[in-house]
Coordinates of C-alpha atoms in Angstrom, one line a residue:
M24 CA -8.9 -14.0 -14.4
R25 CA -7.3 -14.1 -11.0
R26 CA -3.9 -13.8 -12.7
A27 CA -5.2 -10.9 -14.8
L28 CA -6.4 -9.1 -11.6
R29 CA -2.9 -9.6 -10.1
L30 CA -1.4 -8.1 -13.2
A31 CA -3.9 -5.2 -13.0
E32 CA -2.7 -4.5 -9.4
Q33 CA 0.7 -3.7 -10.8
A34 CA -0.8 -0.7 -12.6
I35 CA -1.7 0.9 -9.2
G36 CA 0.2 4.2 -9.1
L37 CA 1.2 3.9 -12.7
S38 CA -1.8 4.1 -15.0
E39 CA -3.6 7.2 -13.6
P40 CA -5.9 8.6 -14.8
N41 CA -6.6 5.4 -16.8
P42 CA -8.0 2.4 -15.1
R43 CA -5.9 -0.5 -13.8
V44 CA -6.4 -3.4 -16.2
G45 CA -4.8 -6.8 -16.6
C46 CA -5.0 -9.2 -19.6
V47 CA -4.0 -12.8 -20.0
L48 CA -4.1 -14.6 -23.4
V49 CA -4.7 -18.4 -23.2
S50 CA -4.6 -21.0 -25.9
S51 CA -7.4 -23.6 -26.3
N52 CA -5.3 -26.1 -24.3
G53 CA -4.8 -23.7 -21.4
E54 CA -1.3 -22.5 -22.2
V55 CA -0.6 -18.9 -21.3
L56 CA 0.5 -17.2 -24.6
G57 CA 1.0 -13.6 -23.3
E58 CA 0.0 -11.3 -20.5
G59 CA 0.3 -7.6 -19.5
H60 CA -1.1 -4.7 -17.6
T61 CA -1.9 -1.0 -18.4
Q62 CA 1.1 1.2 -18.6
A63 CA 1.5 4.9 -17.9
A64 CA -1.0 7.3 -19.5
G65 CA -0.4 7.6 -23.2
Q66 CA 1.4 4.2 -23.4
A67 CA 0.0 0.7 -24.2
H68 CA -3.1 -0.7 -22.5
A69 CA -3.2 -4.2 -21.0
E70 CA -4.5 -5.9 -24.1
V71 CA -1.8 -4.5 -26.3
M72 CA 0.9 -5.4 -23.8
A73 CA -0.4 -9.0 -23.7
L74 CA -0.4 -9.2 -27.5
R75 CA 3.2 -7.9 -27.6
D76 CA 4.2 -10.4 -24.9
A77 CA 2.7 -13.2 -26.9
S78 CA 4.6 -12.1 -30.0
L79 CA 7.9 -11.9 -28.0
R80 CA 7.3 -15.4 -26.8
G81 CA 6.7 -16.5 -30.4
H82 CA 3.1 -17.4 -29.9
A83 CA 0.3 -16.9 -32.4
V84 CA -3.0 -15.8 -30.7
R85 CA -5.5 -16.7 -33.4
G86 CA -8.3 -18.7 -31.8
A87 CA -7.1 -17.8 -28.2
T88 CA -9.1 -16.6 -25.3
A89 CA -8.4 -13.2 -23.7
F90 CA -9.2 -12.7 -20.0
V91 CA -9.5 -9.0 -19.4
T92 CA -10.4 -7.3 -16.1
L93 CA -12.2 -4.4 -17.7
E94 CA -14.2 -4.1 -20.9
P95 CA -11.8 -3.3 -23.7
C96 CA -11.9 0.4 -24.8
A97 CA -13.7 1.3 -28.0
H98 CA -12.5 4.8 -28.6
H99 CA -9.5 6.6 -29.8
G100 CA -7.9 8.4 -26.9
R101 CA -4.2 8.6 -26.3
T102 CA -4.0 5.1 -27.8
P103 CA -6.2 3.2 -30.4
P104 CA -9.1 1.0 -29.3
C105 CA -8.2 -2.2 -27.6
C106 CA -11.3 -4.0 -28.9
E107 CA -10.0 -3.5 -32.4
A108 CA -6.5 -4.8 -31.4
L109 CA -8.1 -8.0 -30.1
S110 CA -10.3 -8.6 -33.1
A111 CA -7.5 -7.9 -35.5
A112 CA -5.3 -10.4 -33.7
G113 CA -7.9 -13.1 -34.3
V114 CA -8.9 -14.0 -30.7
A115 CA -11.9 -16.3 -30.6
R116 CA -13.2 -15.4 -27.1
V117 CA -13.0 -12.6 -24.6
V118 CA -13.9 -13.0 -21.0
V119 CA -14.5 -9.6 -19.3
A120 CA -14.6 -9.2 -15.5
T121 CA -16.6 -6.0 -15.5
G122 CA -18.0 -3.4 -17.9
D123 CA -16.6 0.1 -18.3
T124 CA -18.7 3.0 -17.1
N125 CA -16.9 5.5 -19.3
P126 CA -19.6 6.9 -21.6
R127 CA -17.2 6.6 -24.5
V128 CA -17.0 2.8 -24.0
K129 CA -19.9 1.5 -21.8
G130 CA -20.8 -1.6 -23.9
A131 CA -19.3 -0.4 -27.1
G132 CA -16.2 -2.5 -26.7
V133 CA -18.2 -5.7 -26.1
A134 CA -20.5 -4.8 -29.0
H135 CA -17.6 -4.4 -31.4
L136 CA -16.2 -7.8 -30.4
R137 CA -19.5 -9.5 -30.8
A138 CA -20.0 -7.8 -34.2
Q139 CA -16.7 -9.4 -35.3
G140 CA -18.0 -12.9 -34.3
I141 CA -16.0 -13.1 -31.1
R142 CA -17.7 -14.8 -28.2
V143 CA -17.8 -12.5 -25.1
D144 CA -18.6 -13.6 -21.6
E145 CA -19.0 -11.0 -18.8
G146 CA -19.0 -10.9 -15.0
L147 CA -16.2 -13.3 -14.0
L148 CA -14.8 -12.0 -10.6
E149 CA -16.8 -8.8 -11.2
A150 CA -16.7 -7.6 -7.6
Q151 CA -13.0 -7.9 -7.4
A152 CA -12.5 -6.0 -10.7
Q153 CA -14.8 -3.2 -9.6
A154 CA -13.1 -2.8 -6.3
L155 CA -9.7 -2.5 -8.0
N156 CA -11.0 0.4 -10.2
I157 CA -13.6 1.8 -7.8
G158 CA -12.3 5.4 -8.3
F159 CA -12.3 5.3 -12.1
L160 CA -15.7 3.7 -12.4
H161 CA -17.1 6.2 -9.8
R162 CA -15.6 9.2 -11.6
M163 CA -17.0 8.0 -14.9
R164 CA -20.5 7.8 -13.4
T165 CA -20.5 11.0 -11.2
G166 CA -17.7 13.2 -12.5
R167 CA -16.1 13.1 -9.0
P168 CA -13.3 11.0 -7.4
W169 CA -14.0 8.3 -4.9
V170 CA -13.4 9.8 -1.4
R171 CA -11.6 7.7 1.1
L172 CA -11.1 9.2 4.6
K173 CA -8.5 7.6 6.9
W174 CA -7.9 7.9 10.6
A175 CA -6.0 6.0 13.2
S176 CA -7.5 6.0 16.7
S177 CA -7.7 4.3 20.1
L178 CA -10.6 2.1 21.1
D179 CA -12.2 5.2 22.6
A180 CA -11.9 7.1 19.3
R181 CA -9.0 9.3 20.3
T182 CA -6.5 10.3 17.6
A183 CA -4.1 12.2 20.0
L184 CA -3.7 13.2 23.6
P185 CA -5.0 16.7 24.6
D186 CA -1.6 18.2 23.9
G187 CA -1.5 16.8 20.4
Q188 CA 0.8 13.8 20.9
S189 CA -0.2 11.2 18.4
Q190 CA 3.0 9.3 17.3
W191 CA 2.3 6.6 17.4
I192 CA -1.2 5.3 18.4
T193 CA -1.1 2.4 16.0
G194 CA 1.8 0.1 15.2
P195 CA 4.3 0.0 12.3
E196 CA 2.3 -2.6 10.4
A197 CA -0.8 -0.4 10.3
R198 CA 1.3 2.5 9.1
Q199 CA 2.8 0.3 6.4
D200 CA -0.6 -0.9 5.4
N201 CA -1.8 2.7 5.0
M202 CA 1.0 3.2 2.4
V203 CA -0.8 0.7 0.2
W204 CA -4.0 2.9 0.3
R205 CA -2.1 6.1 -0.2
R206 CA -0.5 4.6 -3.3
R207 CA -3.9 4.0 -4.8
A208 CA -4.8 7.7 -4.7
A209 CA -3.9 10.4 -7.2
V210 CA -4.3 13.1 -4.5
L211 CA -3.6 12.9 -0.8
L212 CA -5.4 15.7 1.1
T213 CA -5.0 17.2 4.5
G214 CA -5.6 20.5 6.3
I215 CA -3.3 23.2 7.5
G216 CA -4.0 22.2 11.2
T217 CA -2.5 18.8 10.6
V218 CA 0.5 20.4 8.8
L219 CA 1.2 22.8 11.7
A220 CA 0.7 20.1 14.4
D221 CA 2.6 17.2 12.8
D222 CA 4.6 18.5 9.9
P223 CA 3.9 15.3 7.9
R224 CA 5.5 14.2 4.7
L225 CA 2.2 12.7 3.6
D226 CA 4.0 10.7 0.9
V227 CA 4.3 7.1 -0.3
R228 CA 7.4 5.3 0.9
D229 CA 8.7 1.8 1.5
P230 CA 8.7 1.3 -1.4
P231 CA 8.6 4.8 -2.8
S232 CA 6.2 5.4 -5.7
P233 CA 7.6 6.3 -9.1
Y234 CA 4.6 8.5 -9.7
P235 CA 3.9 9.9 -6.2
P236 CA 0.4 11.2 -5.5
A237 CA 0.0 15.0 -5.3
R238 CA -0.4 16.4 -1.8
W239 CA -3.2 19.0 -1.4
V240 CA -3.4 21.2 1.7
L241 CA -6.5 23.2 2.5
D242 CA -4.9 26.4 3.9
R243 CA -7.2 29.4 3.5
R244 CA -4.8 32.0 4.9
L245 CA -1.5 30.5 3.5
R246 CA -0.1 29.5 6.9
M247 CA 2.0 26.7 5.4
P248 CA 5.6 27.0 6.5
C249 CA 8.1 27.3 3.6
R250 CA 10.2 24.7 5.4
A251 CA 7.5 22.1 5.8
Q252 CA 8.6 18.5 5.2
M253 CA 6.0 18.2 2.4
L254 CA 7.8 20.9 0.4
R255 CA 11.1 19.0 0.8
T256 CA 9.9 15.6 -0.4
K257 CA 9.3 14.3 -3.9
G258 CA 5.9 15.1 -5.4
D259 CA 3.6 18.0 -6.2
V260 CA 2.2 20.1 -3.3
V261 CA -0.9 22.2 -4.0
I262 CA -2.1 24.7 -1.5
V263 CA -5.8 25.6 -1.7
H264 CA -6.3 29.1 -0.3
Q265 CA -8.7 32.0 -0.2
G266 CA -8.5 34.5 -3.1
S267 CA -7.7 37.3 -0.6
A268 CA -4.6 35.5 0.8
D269 CA -1.4 37.4 1.1
V270 CA 0.3 37.9 -2.2
E271 CA 3.8 37.8 -0.7
R272 CA 3.1 34.6 1.2
R273 CA 1.8 33.0 -2.0
R274 CA 5.0 34.0 -3.9
A275 CA 7.2 32.6 -1.1
L276 CA 5.4 29.3 -1.1
Q277 CA 5.6 29.1 -4.8
E278 CA 9.3 29.7 -4.6
A279 CA 9.5 26.9 -2.1
G280 CA 8.0 24.5 -4.6
A281 CA 4.3 24.7 -3.9
R282 CA 1.5 25.4 -6.4
C283 CA -1.3 27.7 -5.2
L284 CA -4.9 27.3 -6.1
E285 CA -7.7 29.6 -5.2
A286 CA -10.3 27.6 -3.2
P287 CA -13.5 26.6 -4.8
S288 CA -16.7 27.7 -3.0
D289 CA -17.1 24.6 -0.9
L290 CA -16.0 21.0 -0.6
A291 CA -18.4 19.8 -3.2
A292 CA -17.0 22.3 -5.7
L293 CA -13.5 21.1 -4.7
L294 CA -14.5 17.5 -5.6
D295 CA -15.8 18.8 -9.0
E296 CA -12.5 20.4 -9.6
L297 CA -10.6 17.2 -8.8
G298 CA -12.9 15.3 -11.1
R299 CA -12.1 17.8 -13.9
R300 CA -8.4 17.1 -13.2
E301 CA -9.2 13.3 -13.7
V302 CA -8.5 12.3 -10.1
N303 CA -9.9 8.9 -9.5
E304 CA -9.3 8.4 -5.8
L305 CA -8.9 11.1 -3.1
H306 CA -7.3 10.0 0.1
I307 CA -7.9 12.2 3.1
E308 CA -5.8 12.3 6.3
A309 CA -6.8 15.2 8.4
G310 CA -7.9 16.3 11.9
A311 CA -11.3 16.3 13.6
T312 CA -12.4 19.7 12.1
L313 CA -11.8 18.8 8.5
N314 CA -12.9 15.2 8.9
G315 CA -16.2 16.5 10.4
A316 CA -16.6 18.9 7.5
W317 CA -16.3 16.1 4.9
L318 CA -18.5 13.7 6.8
G319 CA -21.0 16.4 7.6
A320 CA -21.3 17.3 3.9
H321 CA -22.0 13.6 3.1
L322 CA -19.1 13.6 0.7
V323 CA -17.1 10.6 2.0
D324 CA -17.5 7.3 0.1
E325 CA -15.3 5.1 2.3
L326 CA -13.9 5.1 5.8
L327 CA -10.4 3.5 6.4
V328 CA -10.0 3.2 10.1
Y329 CA -7.0 1.7 12.0
L330 CA -8.1 0.9 15.6
A331 CA -5.4 0.4 18.2
P332 CA -6.2 -1.8 21.3
R333 CA -5.6 1.1 23.7
L334 CA -7.7 3.5 25.8
L335 CA -6.4 7.1 25.9
G336 CA -9.1 8.9 27.9
P337 CA -9.3 12.6 27.3
G338 CA -7.9 13.6 24.0
R339 CA -8.6 14.7 20.4
G340 CA -11.5 13.0 18.6
V341 CA -11.8 11.7 15.1
A342 CA -14.5 14.0 13.7
D343 CA -16.3 17.1 14.9
L344 CA -19.9 16.4 13.9
P345 CA -23.0 18.4 14.8
T346 CA -25.4 17.2 17.5
L347 CA -28.1 14.9 16.2
P348 CA -31.8 15.4 17.0
S349 CA -32.2 11.7 17.3
L350 CA -30.4 8.4 16.8
D351 CA -32.5 7.9 13.6
A352 CA -30.6 10.8 12.1
A353 CA -27.2 9.1 12.4
Q354 CA -25.2 8.4 9.3
G355 CA -25.4 4.8 8.2
W356 CA -22.3 2.9 7.1
R357 CA -21.9 -0.6 5.8
W358 CA -18.9 -2.9 6.6
L359 CA -16.6 -3.8 3.7
D360 CA -14.0 -5.8 5.7
T361 CA -12.3 -6.0 9.1
V362 CA -8.6 -7.2 8.9
P363 CA -6.1 -7.6 11.8
V364 CA -2.9 -5.6 10.9
G365 CA -0.2 -6.3 13.4
A366 CA -1.6 -5.6 16.9
D367 CA -4.3 -3.3 15.4
L368 CA -7.5 -3.8 13.5
R369 CA -8.2 -2.2 10.1
L370 CA -11.9 -1.4 9.4
R371 CA -13.3 -0.5 6.0
L372 CA -16.8 0.9 5.6
T373 CA -18.8 2.4 2.8
R374 CA -21.9 4.6 2.9
S375 CA -25.3 3.0 3.2
F376 CA -27.8 4.5 0.9

């Protein structure tokens, strides 16, 4: 199963909006017969790739065990059901890391396999499998993407000096690590304030992604410069603006390569729209105002914080939040992990309910 999870990781940035799945077929004496991971949407899933691999190696899989990181699908979507492919191939046992929360699957894949007389074991390395597909599983349950908010700050929670200087508070290793998290997301989101201050590319590089995430900019009055770096790098750029925004500005930005979208009523409605667009993970990199808005609306599921061993003194903070009436009213977060990254420290937290 650990090998299947490593295979599933190879589907990051490839399989969206489908989940990242790995499959390893093993004989009764422990020989690996075939293996594979989910391909791009509309192409083969992990189980079919593993069956194809076994065939190319000249191996029969009848009586084999399949280790799969997610419950095999049981519905006809862009491809036929994987549970039927496994049963037709004659596997004797399927070990599933975690169930699928997709209402069209949700136990149906396991039920089909058992109805065919195939032994099914569930829950092996379940936590790791769920973490790999946290966005997909969350969207299937809630209709919204998993929201990850990232910032890099000093020990005294400053993201920049008072004049806006911020490059670089953290070291190159932290910036490289953040690319790993950007790659997981279907959409990278920022605000127009960050664009005007930093002119970021907000892309995935080193190595570049073959299917780069879309960049969404919250820009109510269409202040995005037509020569912004974002518009000159590979990948879609969507500018979310007010309906009353200037028509000529909108036309100019569209000619520069942007797509323009009239803003939903609030951030919750924006999440609903992203869910309808089958976005599994939303990665936010913004300034204190927008960070505060997302956090204040209780819409952030995970914090990704890079903490530099520096003290900056006066400067720009991480999030503009309202004054609390008491300490008991503070938002609660739970540690996921703390990992040294170069000279910095990466902190990951999720909401406490």
